[in-house]
Amino acid sequence: MTVVAPEHAMTPVYEFPDSLTSVPTHYCPGCTHGIAHRLIAEVIDELAAKERTIGVASVGCSVFACRYFDVDFGQAPHGRAPAMATGIKRVAPEALVFTYQGDGDLASIGAAEILHAAVRGENITVFFINNAIYGMTGGQMAPTTLVGQKTASSPAGRSLVGQGAPLRVSELLAQVDGAAFVVRRSLHDVVQIRRAKKAIRRAFEVQEQGLGFSMVELLSSCPTNWGLKPDAALDFIRDEMVPAFPLGDFKVPEAETAGAAGAGTADSSAAGADAAGSAVAGRARRG
Amino acid sequence: MKGTVTVDEPRCKGCALCIPVCPKGLLRLADARFNARGVHPVELIDPSSECTGCQLCATMCPEAAIAVYRAVRVRA
Ligand SMILES: Cc1ncc(C[n+]2csc(CCOP(=O)(O)OP(=O)(O)O)c2C)c(N)n1
Ligand code: SF4
Ligand code: SF4
Ligand code: SF4
Ligand SMILES: [Mg+2]
């Protein structure tokens, strides 16, 4: 093989996404919030939608997301990002509108807002970062905390009795007629990260097609509050979170459930979606 | 040489998530130096030009700190 001089022959195949700013993030080393940011920015770049994208940050570790994405941004009160995104999308229907919410924000204080945004079939995209904990405030129990998981507010481990089982938000929202696209992916390895990116792209496309509410739940790490090194935190997602929060497509537009070629369907078989996921038939809206 | 990577050292948080995903084992923490955050940034050690530009490292990086390049055939 001929060795060629890099300066003359090397062409970039991966570069820093345009839709991120150069501001250094405050996320802890190895926190997969950063991977979620990167994937969303890469997809906005691919869709050439940077100039008309409007994000809504929530309250949680991602409260400063507006500093990291190089797109217009709002920052909503705790749990209210879907309400703010609703208003933005209704007055600017040409905009690509997304919320970025943690599990404390979306599944706890914001449970009503997310449910009714889905019920109304709001044509917005939600990125739901499930790390099974309240990261920002020091690691308290979230509705998504696993049974037995020790947190600052469940020092003996979450107990079924008195605290209940983790809430599976994607499965819940897939029951809602207004939801067009609801899938769960994970960020714990390269293969899963690639699948997550495809789902993010599909969710944005569902919004562009006016099909209604779309959500991608992403299983994400919190090495700091889990008390694990970054690599061990990825193993925790794979070994502990994925069994409790199965990956798959819980609702996709009808055309995709019928045809094997649909991006969502192809993804779901690859991700090992369970029968329950594919049994929830998608219903296209405003198509 | 098929490919190469550059690391944005000031952005790198030294989380080491990129290191085990490199199929050629070409990445390591530069333990002789620190960046401004006080962590050892990742560096590429590729004396025999083994990097294929596969992008696995960049796919894993939470900071988007890795850029990847691939050789293109140069016409004579
Ligand atoms: C009205 C209100 N109640 C409570 C809080 C405290 N608080 C800040 S962030 C947070 C939870 C964040 O957890 P999550 O949404 O899972 O995000 P993470 O930090 O894990 O990414 C809470 C309860 C607040 N800021 N405002
Ligand atoms: S506290 Fe947890 S979720 Fe927040 S930045 Fe650190 S690792 Fe990430
Ligand atoms: S591009 Fe591939 S071969 Fe090159 S350093 Fe990254 S992971 Fe290793
Ligand atoms: S994954 Fe990124 S931030 Fe982490 S050590 Fe590698 S280059 Fe640095
Ligand atoms: Mg959380």
Coordinates of C-alpha atoms and ligand atoms in Angstrom, one line a residue:
Chain A
M1 CA 0.0 0.0 0.0
T2 CA 1.2 3.4 -0.9
V3 CA 1.6 5.7 2.1
V4 CA 0.2 9.1 1.1
A5 CA 0.9 12.4 2.8
P6 CA -2.1 13.2 5.1
E7 CA -2.3 16.9 4.2
H8 CA -2.8 16.1 0.6
A9 CA -4.9 13.0 0.7
M10 CA -7.0 13.0 3.9
T11 CA -10.6 13.9 3.7
P12 CA -12.8 14.5 6.8
V13 CA -15.4 11.8 7.4
Y14 CA -16.4 13.0 10.8
E15 CA -16.2 16.5 12.1
F16 CA -17.6 18.6 15.0
P17 CA -21.3 19.1 14.2
D18 CA -22.3 22.6 12.9
S19 CA -25.4 22.6 15.2
L20 CA -23.3 22.5 18.3
T21 CA -21.5 25.5 19.7
S22 CA -17.9 25.3 20.8
V23 CA -18.9 26.1 24.4
P24 CA -17.5 23.3 26.6
T25 CA -20.3 21.3 28.3
H26 CA -20.6 21.1 32.0
Y27 CA -21.5 17.4 31.9
C28 CA -19.5 15.1 34.0
P29 CA -16.8 13.0 32.1
G30 CA -18.4 10.1 30.3
C31 CA -22.0 11.3 30.9
T32 CA -24.0 10.2 27.8
H33 CA -26.1 13.5 27.8
G34 CA -23.1 14.5 25.6
I35 CA -23.7 11.7 23.2
A36 CA -27.4 12.6 23.0
H37 CA -26.5 16.2 22.2
R38 CA -24.1 15.1 19.5
L39 CA -26.6 12.8 17.8
I40 CA -29.4 15.4 17.8
A41 CA -26.9 18.0 16.4
E42 CA -25.7 15.6 13.7
V43 CA -29.3 14.9 12.6
I44 CA -30.1 18.6 12.5
D45 CA -27.1 19.1 10.2
E46 CA -28.1 16.2 8.0
L47 CA -31.6 17.7 7.6
A48 CA -30.1 21.1 6.9
A49 CA -32.6 22.4 9.5
K50 CA -30.3 24.4 11.7
E51 CA -31.7 27.8 10.8
R52 CA -35.3 26.8 11.6
T53 CA -34.8 24.5 14.6
I54 CA -36.1 25.6 18.0
G55 CA -35.2 23.5 21.1
V56 CA -36.7 23.7 24.5
A57 CA -34.5 22.8 27.4
S58 CA -35.9 21.5 30.7
V59 CA -34.8 21.6 34.3
G60 CA -32.1 19.1 35.2
C61 CA -28.5 18.6 34.2
S62 CA -29.5 19.6 30.6
V63 CA -30.8 23.0 31.8
F64 CA -27.9 24.7 29.9
A65 CA -28.5 22.8 26.6
C66 CA -29.3 26.2 25.0
R67 CA -25.6 27.0 25.3
Y68 CA -24.5 23.9 23.6
F69 CA -26.8 23.7 20.6
D70 CA -26.2 26.3 17.9
V71 CA -30.0 26.7 17.2
D72 CA -32.7 28.9 18.8
F73 CA -33.7 27.7 22.2
G74 CA -36.1 28.3 25.0
Q75 CA -35.8 27.1 28.6
A76 CA -39.0 25.9 30.2
P77 CA -40.0 25.7 33.9
H78 CA -39.5 22.2 35.4
G79 CA -41.7 19.7 33.5
R80 CA -43.3 22.3 31.2
A81 CA -41.1 21.9 28.1
P82 CA -43.9 20.2 26.1
A83 CA -46.3 23.1 26.9
M84 CA -43.7 25.7 25.7
A85 CA -42.9 23.6 22.6
T86 CA -46.6 23.4 21.9
G87 CA -46.9 27.2 21.8
I88 CA -43.7 27.6 19.7
K89 CA -44.9 25.0 17.1
R90 CA -48.4 26.4 16.9
V91 CA -47.1 30.0 16.1
A92 CA -44.2 28.8 14.0
P93 CA -45.4 25.6 12.2
E94 CA -42.5 25.7 9.8
A95 CA -40.0 25.4 12.7
L96 CA -38.6 22.0 13.7
V97 CA -39.4 22.0 17.4
F98 CA -38.0 19.6 20.0
T99 CA -37.8 19.3 23.8
Y100 CA -34.9 17.8 25.7
Q101 CA -36.1 16.4 29.0
G102 CA -34.7 14.2 31.8
D103 CA -36.7 11.5 33.6
G104 CA -37.3 13.6 36.7
D105 CA -38.5 16.5 34.5
L106 CA -40.7 14.5 32.1
A107 CA -41.9 11.6 34.2
S108 CA -42.3 13.2 37.6
I109 CA -43.2 16.9 37.8
G110 CA -43.9 17.1 34.1
A111 CA -46.0 13.9 33.8
A112 CA -49.2 15.8 33.0
E113 CA -47.6 18.0 30.4
I114 CA -46.0 15.2 28.4
L115 CA -49.2 13.1 28.5
H116 CA -51.5 15.8 27.3
A117 CA -49.0 17.0 24.6
A118 CA -49.3 13.4 23.3
V119 CA -53.1 13.3 23.8
R120 CA -53.4 16.5 21.7
G121 CA -51.1 15.0 19.0
E122 CA -48.9 18.1 19.2
N123 CA -46.6 18.0 16.2
I124 CA -43.4 18.2 18.3
T125 CA -40.5 15.9 18.9
V126 CA -39.4 15.0 22.5
F127 CA -36.0 13.6 23.5
F128 CA -36.5 11.9 26.8
I129 CA -33.2 11.2 28.6
N130 CA -33.8 8.4 31.0
N131 CA -30.9 7.9 33.4
A132 CA -33.0 6.5 36.3
I133 CA -32.2 9.3 38.6
Y134 CA -32.4 13.0 39.4
G135 CA -28.9 13.9 38.2
M136 CA -28.7 17.6 38.8
T137 CA -29.9 17.7 42.3
G138 CA -27.6 15.0 43.7
G139 CA -29.0 11.7 42.8
Q140 CA -32.5 11.4 44.2
M141 CA -35.0 8.6 43.2
A142 CA -36.9 9.2 40.0
P143 CA -40.1 7.5 38.8
T144 CA -37.7 5.5 36.5
T145 CA -35.3 4.4 39.3
L146 CA -34.9 0.6 39.2
V147 CA -36.2 -1.6 42.0
G148 CA -33.4 -2.1 44.4
Q149 CA -31.4 0.9 43.0
K150 CA -29.8 2.9 45.8
T151 CA -30.2 6.7 45.5
A152 CA -29.8 9.6 47.9
S153 CA -33.6 9.4 48.7
S154 CA -33.8 5.6 48.6
P155 CA -30.6 4.6 50.5
A156 CA -31.8 1.1 51.1
G157 CA -32.7 0.7 47.4
R158 CA -36.1 1.5 45.8
S159 CA -38.7 -0.8 47.2
L160 CA -41.7 -2.1 45.3
V161 CA -43.7 -1.7 48.5
G162 CA -44.3 2.0 49.2
Q163 CA -42.3 3.3 46.2
G164 CA -43.7 1.2 43.3
A165 CA -42.1 -0.1 40.1
P166 CA -40.3 2.1 37.6
L167 CA -42.6 3.9 35.2
R168 CA -42.2 2.9 31.5
V169 CA -43.1 6.1 29.8
S170 CA -42.7 5.0 26.2
E171 CA -45.1 2.1 26.7
L172 CA -47.6 4.4 28.4
L173 CA -47.5 7.1 25.7
A174 CA -47.8 4.5 22.9
Q175 CA -51.3 3.9 24.2
V176 CA -52.3 7.4 23.4
D177 CA -54.0 7.9 20.0
G178 CA -52.3 11.3 19.4
A179 CA -48.8 9.8 19.6
A180 CA -47.4 9.0 16.1
F181 CA -43.9 7.7 16.9
V182 CA -42.7 6.4 20.2
V183 CA -39.5 4.4 20.5
R184 CA -36.8 3.5 23.1
R185 CA -33.1 3.3 22.3
S186 CA -30.0 3.2 24.4
L187 CA -26.6 5.0 24.3
H188 CA -24.5 2.2 25.9
D189 CA -22.4 1.1 22.9
V190 CA -21.6 2.0 19.3
V191 CA -24.3 -0.2 17.8
Q192 CA -27.0 1.2 20.0
I193 CA -25.8 4.8 19.5
R194 CA -26.1 4.3 15.7
R195 CA -29.7 3.0 16.2
A196 CA -30.5 5.9 18.5
K197 CA -29.3 8.3 15.8
K198 CA -31.6 6.7 13.2
A199 CA -34.5 7.0 15.6
I200 CA -33.8 10.7 16.2
R201 CA -33.8 11.3 12.5
R202 CA -37.1 9.3 12.0
A203 CA -38.7 11.3 14.9
F204 CA -37.8 14.6 13.2
E205 CA -39.1 13.3 9.9
V206 CA -42.4 12.3 11.5
Q207 CA -42.7 15.9 12.7
E208 CA -41.8 17.3 9.2
Q209 CA -44.5 15.0 7.7
G210 CA -47.1 16.5 10.2
L211 CA -47.9 13.1 11.6
G212 CA -48.2 14.2 15.2
F213 CA -46.3 13.7 18.5
S214 CA -43.0 11.9 18.3
M215 CA -40.7 10.8 21.2
V216 CA -37.4 9.0 21.4
E217 CA -36.6 7.7 24.9
L218 CA -32.8 7.3 25.3
L219 CA -31.4 5.2 28.1
S220 CA -28.5 7.3 29.4
S221 CA -25.8 7.2 32.0
C222 CA -25.2 9.2 35.2
P223 CA -21.8 7.9 36.3
T224 CA -21.5 10.5 39.0
N225 CA -24.7 9.8 40.9
W226 CA -24.6 6.0 40.2
G227 CA -21.1 6.0 41.7
L228 CA -19.7 4.3 38.7
K229 CA -16.8 4.9 36.3
P230 CA -18.0 6.0 32.8
D231 CA -17.4 2.5 31.3
A232 CA -19.0 0.7 34.2
A233 CA -22.0 3.1 33.9
L234 CA -22.5 1.9 30.3
D235 CA -22.5 -1.7 31.5
F236 CA -25.1 -0.7 34.1
I237 CA -27.4 0.5 31.3
R238 CA -26.9 -2.7 29.3
D239 CA -27.2 -5.1 32.2
E240 CA -29.7 -3.4 34.5
M241 CA -31.6 -0.7 32.6
V242 CA -32.3 -2.5 29.3
P243 CA -34.0 -5.5 31.0
A244 CA -36.3 -3.1 32.9
F245 CA -36.8 -0.8 29.9
P246 CA -36.9 -3.0 26.8
L247 CA -35.6 -1.3 23.6
G248 CA -38.0 -1.2 20.7
D249 CA -40.6 0.6 18.7
F250 CA -43.8 1.1 20.7
K251 CA -45.6 3.1 18.1
V252 CA -44.7 4.0 14.5
P253 CA -46.8 5.4 11.6
E254 CA -49.0 2.7 9.9
A255 CA -47.1 2.6 6.7
E256 CA -44.0 1.5 8.6
T257 CA -45.7 -1.3 10.5
A258 CA -47.1 -2.7 7.3
G259 CA -44.0 -2.5 5.1
A260 CA -40.8 -4.2 6.1
A261 CA -38.8 -1.4 4.6
G262 CA -39.9 1.2 7.1
A263 CA -37.0 2.7 9.0
G264 CA -38.7 2.2 12.4
T265 CA -39.5 -1.4 11.7
A266 CA -36.1 -2.3 10.5
D267 CA -34.7 -0.7 13.6
S268 CA -37.0 -2.5 15.9
S269 CA -36.2 -6.0 14.7
A270 CA -32.5 -5.1 15.0
A271 CA -33.0 -3.8 18.5
G272 CA -35.0 -6.9 19.4
A273 CA -38.3 -5.2 20.0
D274 CA -40.6 -7.4 22.0
A275 CA -44.0 -8.5 20.6
A276 CA -45.8 -5.9 22.8
G277 CA -43.9 -3.1 21.1
S278 CA -44.9 -4.1 17.6
A279 CA -48.4 -5.1 18.6
V280 CA -49.2 -1.5 19.3
A281 CA -50.2 -0.5 15.8
G282 CA -49.3 3.0 14.8
R283 CA -51.9 5.4 13.5
A284 CA -50.9 8.1 11.1
R285 CA -52.3 11.5 11.9
R286 CA -52.7 14.6 9.8
G287 CA -50.9 12.6 7.1
Chain B
M1 CA -2.3 5.2 5.6
K2 CA -6.0 4.6 5.5
G3 CA -7.2 7.0 8.1
T4 CA -6.4 9.1 11.1
V5 CA -8.0 11.1 13.9
T6 CA -7.4 14.3 15.7
V7 CA -8.5 15.0 19.3
D8 CA -9.7 18.4 20.4
E9 CA -7.6 18.2 23.5
P10 CA -9.1 21.2 25.4
R11 CA -12.6 19.5 24.9
C12 CA -11.5 16.1 25.9
K13 CA -12.7 15.1 29.5
G14 CA -10.5 12.0 29.7
C15 CA -13.5 9.8 30.2
A16 CA -11.7 7.0 28.2
L17 CA -14.9 5.8 26.6
C18 CA -13.3 6.0 23.1
I19 CA -10.3 3.8 24.1
P20 CA -11.8 0.3 24.2
V21 CA -13.9 0.7 21.1
C22 CA -10.9 1.2 18.8
P23 CA -10.5 -2.2 17.1
K24 CA -6.8 -1.5 16.6
G25 CA -6.1 -0.3 20.2
L26 CA -4.6 3.0 18.9
L27 CA -5.9 5.4 21.6
R28 CA -4.7 6.0 25.1
L29 CA -4.7 8.7 27.8
A30 CA -1.7 10.9 27.4
D31 CA -0.5 10.3 31.0
A32 CA 2.5 12.6 30.6
R33 CA 0.4 15.8 30.2
F34 CA -2.8 17.5 31.3
N35 CA -5.2 19.8 29.5
A36 CA -6.6 23.0 31.0
R37 CA -9.3 21.0 32.8
G38 CA -6.7 19.0 34.6
V39 CA -7.3 15.7 32.8
H40 CA -5.1 13.5 30.6
P41 CA -6.5 14.0 27.1
V42 CA -6.7 11.1 24.7
E43 CA -4.0 10.7 22.1
L44 CA -3.6 8.6 19.0
I45 CA -0.5 6.4 18.9
D46 CA -0.3 5.0 15.4
P47 CA 3.3 4.5 14.3
S48 CA 2.5 1.9 11.7
S49 CA -0.5 3.7 10.2
E50 CA -3.1 1.2 11.3
C51 CA -6.1 3.6 11.8
T52 CA -8.8 2.8 9.3
G53 CA -10.9 5.9 9.9
C54 CA -13.7 3.7 11.0
Q55 CA -15.2 6.4 13.3
L56 CA -16.0 4.1 16.2
C57 CA -14.1 6.3 18.6
A58 CA -15.9 9.4 17.4
T59 CA -19.3 7.6 17.6
M60 CA -18.6 7.0 21.3
C61 CA -17.2 10.4 22.3
P62 CA -19.7 12.5 24.5
E63 CA -17.8 15.7 23.7
A64 CA -17.6 15.4 19.9
A65 CA -13.8 15.8 20.5
I66 CA -12.7 13.4 17.9
A67 CA -12.5 14.3 14.2
V68 CA -11.9 11.4 11.7
Y69 CA -10.2 11.5 8.3
R70 CA -9.9 9.0 5.6
A71 CA -7.4 8.7 2.7
V72 CA -8.7 9.4 -0.7
R73 CA -7.1 8.0 -3.8
V74 CA -5.0 10.7 -5.3
R75 CA -5.0 10.7 -9.1
A76 CA -1.6 10.5 -10.7
Ligands
LIG1 C1 -40.3 23.5 40.5 C2 -39.0 22.8 40.8 N1 -39.0 21.7 41.6 C3 -37.9 21.0 41.9 C4 -36.7 21.5 41.4 C5 -35.4 20.8 41.7 N2 -34.9 20.0 40.6 C6 -34.0 20.5 39.7 S1 -33.5 19.4 38.6 C7 -34.6 18.2 39.2 C8 -34.7 16.8 38.6 C9 -33.7 16.6 37.5 O1 -33.7 15.3 37.1 P1 -33.9 14.8 35.6 O2 -35.0 15.5 35.0 O3 -33.9 13.3 35.6 O4 -32.6 15.4 34.9 P2 -31.1 14.9 35.0 O5 -30.4 15.9 35.8 O6 -31.1 13.5 35.6 O7 -30.6 14.8 33.6 C10 -35.2 18.7 40.3 C11 -36.2 17.9 41.1 C12 -36.7 22.6 40.6 N3 -35.6 23.1 40.0 N4 -37.9 23.3 40.3
SF4_2 S1 -24.8 14.5 37.4 FE1 -25.2 12.6 36.1 S2 -26.6 13.3 34.5 FE2 -25.7 15.1 35.4 S3 -23.9 15.6 34.1 FE3 -23.2 14.4 35.9 S4 -23.2 12.3 35.1 FE4 -24.5 13.5 33.7
SF4_3 S1 -11.0 5.8 13.6 FE1 -11.2 3.6 14.1 S2 -9.2 2.8 13.9 FE2 -9.0 5.1 13.9 S3 -8.6 5.6 16.1 FE3 -10.8 5.7 15.8 S4 -11.6 3.7 16.4 FE4 -9.3 3.5 16.0
SF4_4 S1 -14.4 9.8 24.5 FE1 -14.0 11.9 24.0 S2 -13.9 13.0 25.9 FE2 -13.8 10.8 26.4 S3 -11.6 10.4 26.5 FE3 -12.2 10.0 24.4 S4 -11.8 11.9 23.3 FE4 -11.8 12.4 25.5
MG5 MG -32.5 12.0 35.2

